[in-house]
């Protein structure tokens, strides 16, 4: 059965970088409200808000100190209520980020939990040190280093898979699950339409034994996609989510297809869909920071695997943790607009719910920082320090941080060519990309061959197209930099051909052209640099 959230385009907002309304250099909720019309015009039906809850911002809001309050930097609860209302009046729904693997260490629960005798002690994962009072096991975390932090006050260690200011909740404790249910109800009762569930496949730790040898993230095998997590997801679904008209999309780290199938199989009633990473790691080695050569053929194989493997996909090319797609699989120097449109063509001809990230619709590029000190992201700093420690040469370190830093996607939205790109009247919290006079919303809005215009076109094209939304996916061709795939439903079919290179290429296929990133009227078998064509074919 079709669901409303399968048909909509979801737009991810990273609040601190979207629109500042009061000149403090930090994007905020009133700023978002002031841009709802632009989102409506683009064709967006759902907004996913990265965390706006109260937070000391050790990890930009992914460390929550109060799930029922708003970070004063972003506004107030009444601003939030207003956003939900204003969005609804434009038929836009809001989805919140649900960060429940961990809280902030400044959350009331954790503060109380530091006391061994508190009923909150068991809300988190506390363990005594080993014989020499060294950390309880050898696990290493997502932001590098041991996952254990020693707490003087109680003489024990607590577990944190991320930053030490992000202690992990204890999902062996039923009280924690009840608290989470209440938080979910609180937001659903306000009228939000669902949750993006942060690192949801690692919430349940099934054992605390030492991890096996690993280059990064040692210990993963003890908590990734465990039965305990499946059980909790079903419980949240049964007791809360199924009572509302809402959906969930899980962020599932290092998930493989078999795990993913279990996590979002319709019958099992766990998640509605999930974000996997494999399609963005075609040119990455473990730990995302180490590059390897991009191969279009590999990308097609990965797309085919997930498109065919899951009943329903969550399709995305960017988010706040990833480099900009035009800088990643496109060419942001020679063919910025054309390659951005080629990638838009790819995304919007895949099956699943579409997720785009702020700035993607105008082809924003990676951050042009020229000093490490211009980066804010904790992960970038930690990884850089680690690379230095293990002796990676300066030049390589710089290259890797440049391509993979999470701040690549976090620079402020480029609204116009005026001072501070129309983002703020003050000093932005993170430097604005120097290319804002060339790449900005205002300029593109007025130009019919802009990336923005093309996004509007592909969104509208897809809206009325069941083949693209629900059709089957078949890989057809992969040679050099060119890939082709077919989407088919009830005898109707489309062939999509994409060139991932600045070199022209040939791919002999016939059909009537329905979409082109070069504004072509027909296709003669020859592809220009970064060209994309979509053809309707007879079969
Ligand atoms: O971004 C990553 C790759 O370098 C991941 O390791 C990332 O930390 C992982 O995908 C989990 O991300 C989510 O949870 C984190 C938070 O920092 C990210 O912003 C969030 O998307 C902890 O809450
Ligand atoms: Ca502000």
XYZ file of C-alpha atoms and ligand atoms in Angstrom:
563
model
C 0.000 0.000 0.000
C 1.298 3.448 -0.898
C 2.047 5.878 1.903
C 2.040 9.672 1.743
C 5.674 9.893 2.807
C 6.782 7.833 -0.150
C 5.662 10.536 -2.539
C 7.143 13.602 -0.919
C 10.497 15.313 -1.202
C 12.143 15.743 2.193
C 14.403 18.744 2.709
C 16.982 18.538 5.491
C 17.646 21.757 7.361
C 20.787 22.197 9.435
C 19.335 25.006 11.528
C 22.496 26.822 12.534
C 23.460 27.278 8.878
C 20.141 27.929 7.191
C 18.955 31.452 7.936
C 19.804 33.810 10.772
C 17.027 36.223 11.753
C 18.583 38.259 14.558
C 22.145 38.950 13.516
C 23.927 36.699 16.023
C 25.461 34.724 13.170
C 23.546 31.537 13.988
C 20.643 30.299 11.924
C 17.400 29.999 13.883
C 13.772 28.921 13.801
C 12.306 32.330 12.862
C 14.840 32.261 10.015
C 13.459 28.933 8.838
C 9.915 30.268 8.976
C 10.960 33.185 6.782
C 12.136 30.746 4.084
C 9.173 28.374 3.981
C 7.872 29.925 0.788
C 11.119 29.133 -1.005
C 10.832 25.511 0.105
C 7.228 25.341 -1.029
C 8.211 26.705 -4.405
C 10.909 24.065 -4.739
C 8.332 21.318 -4.253
C 9.269 20.215 -0.745
C 6.597 18.372 1.275
C 8.531 17.501 4.426
C 11.286 19.191 6.399
C 13.724 17.147 8.484
C 15.160 19.434 11.120
C 18.569 18.552 12.478
C 18.418 18.890 16.291
C 17.034 22.124 17.701
C 16.699 20.839 21.266
C 18.470 22.343 24.225
C 22.123 21.390 23.964
C 25.583 22.548 25.023
C 26.577 21.944 21.384
C 29.574 19.693 21.891
C 28.432 18.010 18.673
C 26.217 20.750 17.246
C 22.998 19.670 18.898
C 23.519 15.914 18.619
C 24.162 16.109 22.357
C 20.781 16.888 23.888
C 20.390 18.212 27.420
C 16.596 18.587 27.311
C 14.406 16.820 24.756
C 11.422 18.995 25.606
C 13.061 22.348 25.200
C 14.605 24.404 22.391
C 18.177 25.627 22.213
C 17.907 29.377 22.961
C 20.290 30.006 20.051
C 17.522 28.758 17.762
C 14.548 30.355 19.504
C 11.817 29.252 21.877
C 9.198 26.550 22.053
C 6.686 29.053 20.818
C 8.861 29.659 17.735
C 8.864 25.915 17.222
C 5.085 25.665 17.546
C 4.873 28.511 15.118
C 7.120 26.713 12.644
C 4.946 23.601 12.772
C 1.870 25.752 12.198
C 3.350 27.895 9.420
C 4.711 24.844 7.654
C 1.351 23.075 7.920
C -0.407 26.035 6.352
C 1.834 25.429 3.315
C 1.204 21.680 3.433
C 4.726 21.029 4.672
C 5.256 18.532 7.490
C 8.090 18.569 10.010
C 10.210 15.620 11.019
C 12.462 15.857 14.068
C 15.864 14.351 14.624
C 15.593 11.741 17.367
C 18.984 11.360 19.003
C 18.528 8.595 21.566
C 21.692 6.553 21.505
C 23.147 9.141 23.843
C 22.250 12.351 25.645
C 24.444 15.258 26.628
C 26.423 14.843 29.837
C 24.547 17.991 30.872
C 21.190 16.214 30.693
C 19.517 15.980 34.123
C 19.500 12.189 33.893
C 23.241 12.044 33.452
C 23.955 14.587 36.161
C 21.962 12.468 38.604
C 23.455 9.306 37.222
C 26.911 10.319 38.393
C 25.699 9.397 41.872
C 26.055 5.632 42.352
C 22.935 5.444 44.510
C 20.691 7.430 42.240
C 17.775 5.726 40.461
C 19.247 7.309 37.337
C 22.532 5.425 37.665
C 21.194 2.693 35.387
C 20.115 5.115 32.690
C 23.686 5.032 31.418
C 26.396 2.448 31.041
C 28.713 2.551 34.029
C 31.455 0.003 34.628
C 34.325 -0.306 37.038
C 37.810 -0.232 35.534
C 39.715 -3.435 34.981
C 42.271 -4.812 37.447
C 44.570 -1.798 37.034
C 41.657 0.568 36.926
C 42.190 0.968 33.174
C 39.122 1.239 30.880
C 36.741 -1.752 31.107
C 37.419 -2.870 27.527
C 39.339 -1.960 24.367
C 36.543 -0.374 22.325
C 37.283 2.774 20.334
C 34.657 5.298 19.313
C 33.348 7.114 16.267
C 35.274 10.251 17.128
C 38.472 8.270 17.861
C 40.028 7.130 21.141
C 38.586 5.009 23.947
C 34.824 4.979 24.453
C 35.295 5.046 28.232
C 35.573 8.152 30.358
C 36.571 7.932 33.981
C 34.367 9.754 36.450
C 36.191 10.841 39.588
C 33.010 11.346 41.569
C 31.885 7.723 41.417
C 35.153 6.009 40.605
C 33.753 4.263 37.536
C 33.847 4.646 33.781
C 30.904 5.533 31.535
C 30.515 4.547 27.906
C 30.371 7.092 25.091
C 30.542 5.850 21.484
C 30.837 9.476 20.341
C 32.183 12.500 22.237
C 32.768 12.219 25.978
C 30.007 14.784 26.349
C 27.651 12.258 24.685
C 27.206 9.407 27.203
C 25.329 6.379 25.805
C 21.969 5.487 27.276
C 21.482 2.026 28.726
C 18.864 0.188 26.654
C 18.916 -2.771 28.998
C 16.917 -0.532 31.328
C 13.172 -0.564 30.501
C 12.791 2.827 32.194
C 14.975 4.404 29.523
C 12.701 3.009 26.809
C 9.637 4.411 28.585
C 11.299 7.841 28.801
C 11.999 7.749 25.069
C 8.396 6.810 24.310
C 7.222 9.820 26.309
C 9.553 12.118 24.430
C 8.285 10.781 21.129
C 4.669 11.277 22.183
C 5.459 14.809 23.310
C 6.600 15.743 19.802
C 4.040 13.722 17.882
C 1.304 15.380 19.927
C 2.638 18.701 18.727
C 1.882 17.568 15.212
C 5.223 16.514 13.854
C 5.178 13.829 11.179
C 7.915 11.500 12.342
C 11.554 11.072 13.189
C 14.944 10.687 11.633
C 16.514 8.318 14.114
C 20.175 9.051 14.760
C 22.584 6.059 14.730
C 19.605 3.903 15.565
C 21.141 0.515 14.752
C 23.706 0.773 17.541
C 21.571 1.689 20.561
C 21.571 -1.773 22.154
C 24.882 -3.125 23.369
C 24.670 -6.884 23.696
C 28.009 -7.482 25.358
C 30.963 -5.556 26.706
C 33.678 -8.024 25.792
C 36.805 -6.729 24.081
C 36.424 -5.899 20.422
C 38.282 -7.752 17.720
C 41.132 -6.122 15.837
C 39.950 -3.202 13.714
C 41.467 -0.174 12.051
C 38.740 2.057 13.383
C 35.784 1.665 15.739
C 36.880 -1.397 17.666
C 34.013 -3.205 19.414
C 31.361 -2.635 16.758
C 30.483 -6.325 16.611
C 29.065 -6.055 20.131
C 26.437 -3.464 19.301
C 25.772 -3.104 15.580
C 22.251 -4.145 14.506
C 21.673 -6.466 17.468
C 18.447 -8.311 18.232
C 17.962 -6.015 21.239
C 17.777 -3.041 18.885
C 15.236 -4.780 16.657
C 13.112 -5.534 19.684
C 13.198 -1.940 20.910
C 12.315 -0.598 17.477
C 9.274 -2.884 17.340
C 8.248 -1.756 20.796
C 8.513 1.948 19.912
C 6.525 1.289 16.774
C 3.796 -0.678 18.543
C 3.409 1.549 21.587
C 3.915 4.938 19.991
C 4.489 5.369 16.276
C 1.631 3.200 15.038
C -0.791 5.394 16.929
C 0.085 8.424 14.812
C 0.168 9.159 11.107
C 3.928 9.375 10.931
C 7.057 7.698 9.639
C 10.626 6.969 10.681
C 13.845 6.984 8.750
C 16.743 5.430 10.576
C 20.322 6.500 10.209
C 22.028 3.126 10.298
C 25.796 3.227 10.511
C 27.898 0.586 8.732
C 24.746 -1.286 7.938
C 24.868 -4.047 5.349
C 21.991 -5.136 3.156
C 21.018 -8.139 5.272
C 20.832 -6.035 8.412
C 18.962 -3.311 6.546
C 16.356 -5.757 5.287
C 15.586 -6.781 8.848
C 15.485 -3.193 10.071
C 13.019 -1.899 7.496
C 11.087 -4.897 6.261
C 7.494 -3.727 6.170
C 6.161 -6.830 7.910
C 8.551 -6.619 10.855
C 7.303 -3.140 11.809
C 10.564 -1.580 12.885
C 11.714 1.372 10.720
C 9.909 2.648 7.632
C 13.132 3.249 5.756
C 16.785 3.891 6.437
C 19.902 5.726 5.372
C 22.785 3.508 4.355
C 26.151 4.874 3.245
C 27.569 2.483 0.688
C 26.617 4.561 -2.383
C 28.636 7.478 -0.989
C 31.637 5.336 -0.166
C 32.418 4.038 -3.626
C 35.577 6.179 -3.594
C 36.285 5.928 0.140
C 38.117 3.427 2.252
C 37.232 2.549 5.818
C 36.779 5.539 8.031
C 35.551 7.660 5.105
C 38.621 9.873 5.242
C 40.869 7.772 3.037
C 40.133 8.126 -0.674
C 40.304 5.572 -3.463
C 39.600 5.813 -7.171
C 35.985 6.389 -8.196
C 34.549 3.804 -10.565
C 31.171 4.455 -12.153
C 30.630 0.722 -12.569
C 31.021 0.213 -8.839
C 28.502 2.961 -8.146
C 25.958 1.300 -10.442
C 26.488 -2.031 -8.713
C 25.904 -0.440 -5.317
C 22.790 1.387 -6.523
C 21.425 -1.828 -8.015
C 22.119 -3.775 -4.853
C 20.115 -1.409 -2.637
C 17.440 -0.456 -5.141
C 16.666 -4.117 -5.761
C 17.415 -5.312 -2.255
C 15.040 -3.164 -0.198
C 11.306 -2.806 -0.523
C 11.643 0.929 -0.061
C 14.702 3.181 -0.138
C 15.529 6.521 1.460
C 17.509 8.184 -1.323
C 20.014 10.902 -0.485
C 23.312 12.231 -1.785
C 24.087 14.799 0.901
C 23.579 15.472 4.568
C 25.311 17.429 7.326
C 28.014 14.739 7.735
C 28.950 14.296 4.078
C 30.890 16.313 1.538
C 28.836 18.201 -1.046
C 27.861 15.854 -3.853
C 29.013 18.184 -6.640
C 32.477 18.247 -5.048
C 32.326 14.509 -4.486
C 30.972 12.733 -7.595
C 30.717 15.842 -9.767
C 33.230 18.459 -10.903
C 32.977 21.658 -8.900
C 35.628 23.501 -10.875
C 35.019 22.874 -14.582
C 31.389 21.730 -14.683
C 29.787 22.777 -11.411
C 26.277 23.363 -12.727
C 26.199 20.609 -15.264
C 27.515 17.944 -12.936
C 25.189 19.086 -10.140
C 22.290 18.608 -12.549
C 23.593 15.219 -13.669
C 23.611 14.097 -10.043
C 20.131 15.508 -9.498
C 19.015 13.445 -12.489
C 20.487 10.351 -10.914
C 18.879 10.949 -7.554
C 15.424 11.754 -8.844
C 15.295 8.748 -11.152
C 15.952 6.299 -8.324
C 13.174 4.584 -6.421
C 12.373 5.693 -2.882
C 11.645 8.767 -0.808
C 13.827 11.684 -1.890
C 15.930 13.513 0.691
C 17.802 16.660 -0.257
C 20.034 18.709 1.980
C 19.986 22.517 2.189
C 22.153 24.039 -0.534
C 22.143 20.892 -2.654
C 19.405 22.482 -4.756
C 21.770 25.280 -5.790
C 24.845 23.083 -6.147
C 26.740 24.374 -3.134
C 30.316 23.084 -3.030
C 32.732 21.895 -0.352
C 34.042 24.416 2.160
C 37.045 26.409 0.870
C 38.721 26.605 4.294
C 42.435 27.246 4.269
C 43.311 26.622 7.896
C 42.333 23.908 10.320
C 41.286 26.594 12.780
C 38.433 27.551 10.457
C 36.828 24.178 11.099
C 34.354 23.733 13.912
C 33.513 20.027 13.590
C 34.764 17.886 16.472
C 35.180 14.849 14.252
C 37.489 16.706 11.838
C 39.699 17.931 14.668
C 39.864 14.530 16.359
C 40.627 12.659 13.163
C 43.238 15.179 12.192
C 44.941 14.763 15.560
C 44.860 10.998 15.171
C 46.320 11.148 11.671
C 49.092 13.325 12.981
C 49.755 10.953 15.837
C 50.092 7.931 13.581
C 52.422 9.829 11.271
C 50.318 10.611 8.191
C 52.260 13.329 6.328
C 50.977 16.863 6.475
C 50.010 17.072 2.807
C 47.914 13.904 2.892
C 46.264 14.914 6.141
C 45.231 18.160 4.599
C 43.916 16.503 1.435
C 41.867 13.989 3.373
C 40.395 16.542 5.756
C 39.606 18.764 2.785
C 37.618 16.071 0.999
C 35.916 14.496 3.988
C 35.398 17.109 6.724
C 31.821 17.287 7.890
C 32.061 21.068 7.791
C 32.054 20.826 3.988
C 28.291 20.654 4.207
C 27.858 22.950 7.183
C 28.835 26.347 5.789
C 25.956 28.822 5.784
C 23.301 28.689 3.079
C 24.112 31.047 0.215
C 20.930 33.026 -0.280
C 22.240 35.955 -2.301
C 25.369 37.773 -3.486
C 25.228 40.473 -0.831
C 27.348 40.683 2.327
C 27.349 37.399 4.279
C 25.393 35.768 1.462
C 22.100 36.946 2.954
C 22.559 34.402 5.730
C 23.205 36.852 8.538
C 23.757 40.522 9.220
C 26.375 39.596 11.817
C 29.397 37.318 11.876
C 28.516 33.774 10.827
C 29.379 30.947 13.259
C 31.201 29.172 10.408
C 32.859 30.929 7.495
C 30.765 31.457 4.381
C 32.086 29.800 1.248
C 33.993 32.344 -0.841
C 32.005 31.418 -3.941
C 28.695 32.854 -2.686
C 28.637 35.615 -5.262
C 28.710 33.033 -8.001
C 26.613 30.355 -6.346
C 23.525 31.671 -4.606
C 19.799 31.176 -4.443
C 18.777 34.640 -5.635
C 20.837 34.498 -8.810
C 19.600 31.018 -9.636
C 15.995 31.827 -8.961
C 16.093 34.345 -11.768
C 17.840 32.100 -14.290
C 15.971 29.402 -16.170
C 19.002 27.155 -16.743
C 20.198 27.209 -13.129
C 20.714 24.208 -10.874
C 17.772 25.433 -8.816
C 15.522 25.560 -11.876
C 16.621 22.035 -12.737
C 15.817 20.753 -9.237
C 12.360 22.248 -9.572
C 12.031 20.497 -12.909
C 13.111 17.051 -11.699
C 10.963 17.326 -8.584
C 7.915 18.216 -10.652
C 8.736 15.528 -13.221
C 8.890 12.874 -10.546
C 5.772 14.032 -8.735
C 3.536 12.820 -11.513
C 5.505 9.748 -12.365
C 4.749 6.369 -10.862
C 7.447 4.647 -12.904
C 10.155 6.698 -11.220
C 8.552 6.410 -7.819
C 7.518 2.770 -7.795
C 9.100 1.089 -10.820
C 11.662 -1.689 -10.824
C 15.365 -0.942 -11.213
C 17.584 -2.750 -13.687
C 21.224 -1.926 -14.369
C 21.730 -1.829 -18.107
C 25.197 -0.613 -18.947
C 28.474 0.386 -17.316
C 31.511 1.292 -19.317
C 34.248 3.685 -18.282
C 32.586 6.735 -16.826
C 29.108 5.976 -18.162
C 26.300 4.089 -16.473
C 22.760 3.377 -17.572
C 19.794 1.865 -15.775
C 16.155 1.233 -16.487
C 13.081 1.942 -14.401
C 9.960 0.067 -15.368
C 6.352 -0.221 -14.258
C 3.345 -1.786 -15.990
C 5.044 -1.782 -19.384
C 6.201 1.847 -19.173
C 9.902 2.335 -18.935
C 12.625 4.923 -18.714
C 16.282 4.583 -19.508
C 18.655 6.832 -17.599
C 22.170 7.430 -18.940
C 24.781 9.321 -16.923
C 28.331 10.383 -17.684
C 30.583 10.798 -14.634
C 33.477 12.427 -16.436
C 34.674 15.574 -18.114
C 35.447 13.437 -21.157
C 32.691 12.971 -23.720
C 31.512 9.397 -24.189
C 29.317 7.210 -26.347
C 26.378 5.075 -25.376
C 24.135 3.926 -28.200
C 20.549 3.771 -26.992
C 17.293 4.745 -28.642
C 14.237 6.337 -27.204
C 12.490 9.656 -26.927
C 14.238 12.090 -24.692
C 12.174 13.357 -21.773
C 14.781 14.996 -19.544
C 18.226 16.401 -20.235
C 20.623 18.397 -18.101
C 21.812 20.184 -21.254
C 18.395 21.161 -22.498
C 18.698 18.853 -25.503
C 15.715 17.917 -27.629
C 16.959 14.493 -28.682
C 19.745 12.059 -28.013
C 22.176 10.864 -30.685
C 24.193 8.333 -28.706
C 26.884 10.814 -27.759
C 27.250 12.151 -24.237
C 28.995 15.399 -23.430
C 30.977 15.892 -20.212
C 28.760 15.162 -17.180
C 25.729 14.773 -19.357
C 22.557 13.069 -18.147
C 19.659 11.940 -20.311
C 16.389 10.287 -19.465
C 14.556 8.576 -22.300
C 11.187 6.975 -22.570
C 11.660 3.676 -24.383
C 9.593 1.179 -26.301
C 10.037 -2.404 -25.227
O 29.833 11.252 9.821
C 30.304 10.183 10.009
C 31.356 9.725 9.181
O 32.501 10.450 9.442
C 29.855 9.239 11.006
O 30.813 8.644 11.743
C 28.805 9.869 11.850
O 29.314 10.249 13.062
C 27.755 8.836 11.965
O 27.206 8.709 10.697
C 26.695 9.183 12.959
O 26.133 10.417 12.665
C 25.116 10.914 13.463
O 25.366 10.795 14.845
C 26.455 11.555 15.367
C 26.468 12.997 14.893
O 27.706 13.573 15.179
C 26.180 13.121 13.407
O 26.101 14.455 13.027
C 24.908 12.376 13.151
O 24.450 12.510 11.825
C 26.355 11.476 16.859
O 25.071 11.853 17.274
Ca 20.179 33.771 15.115
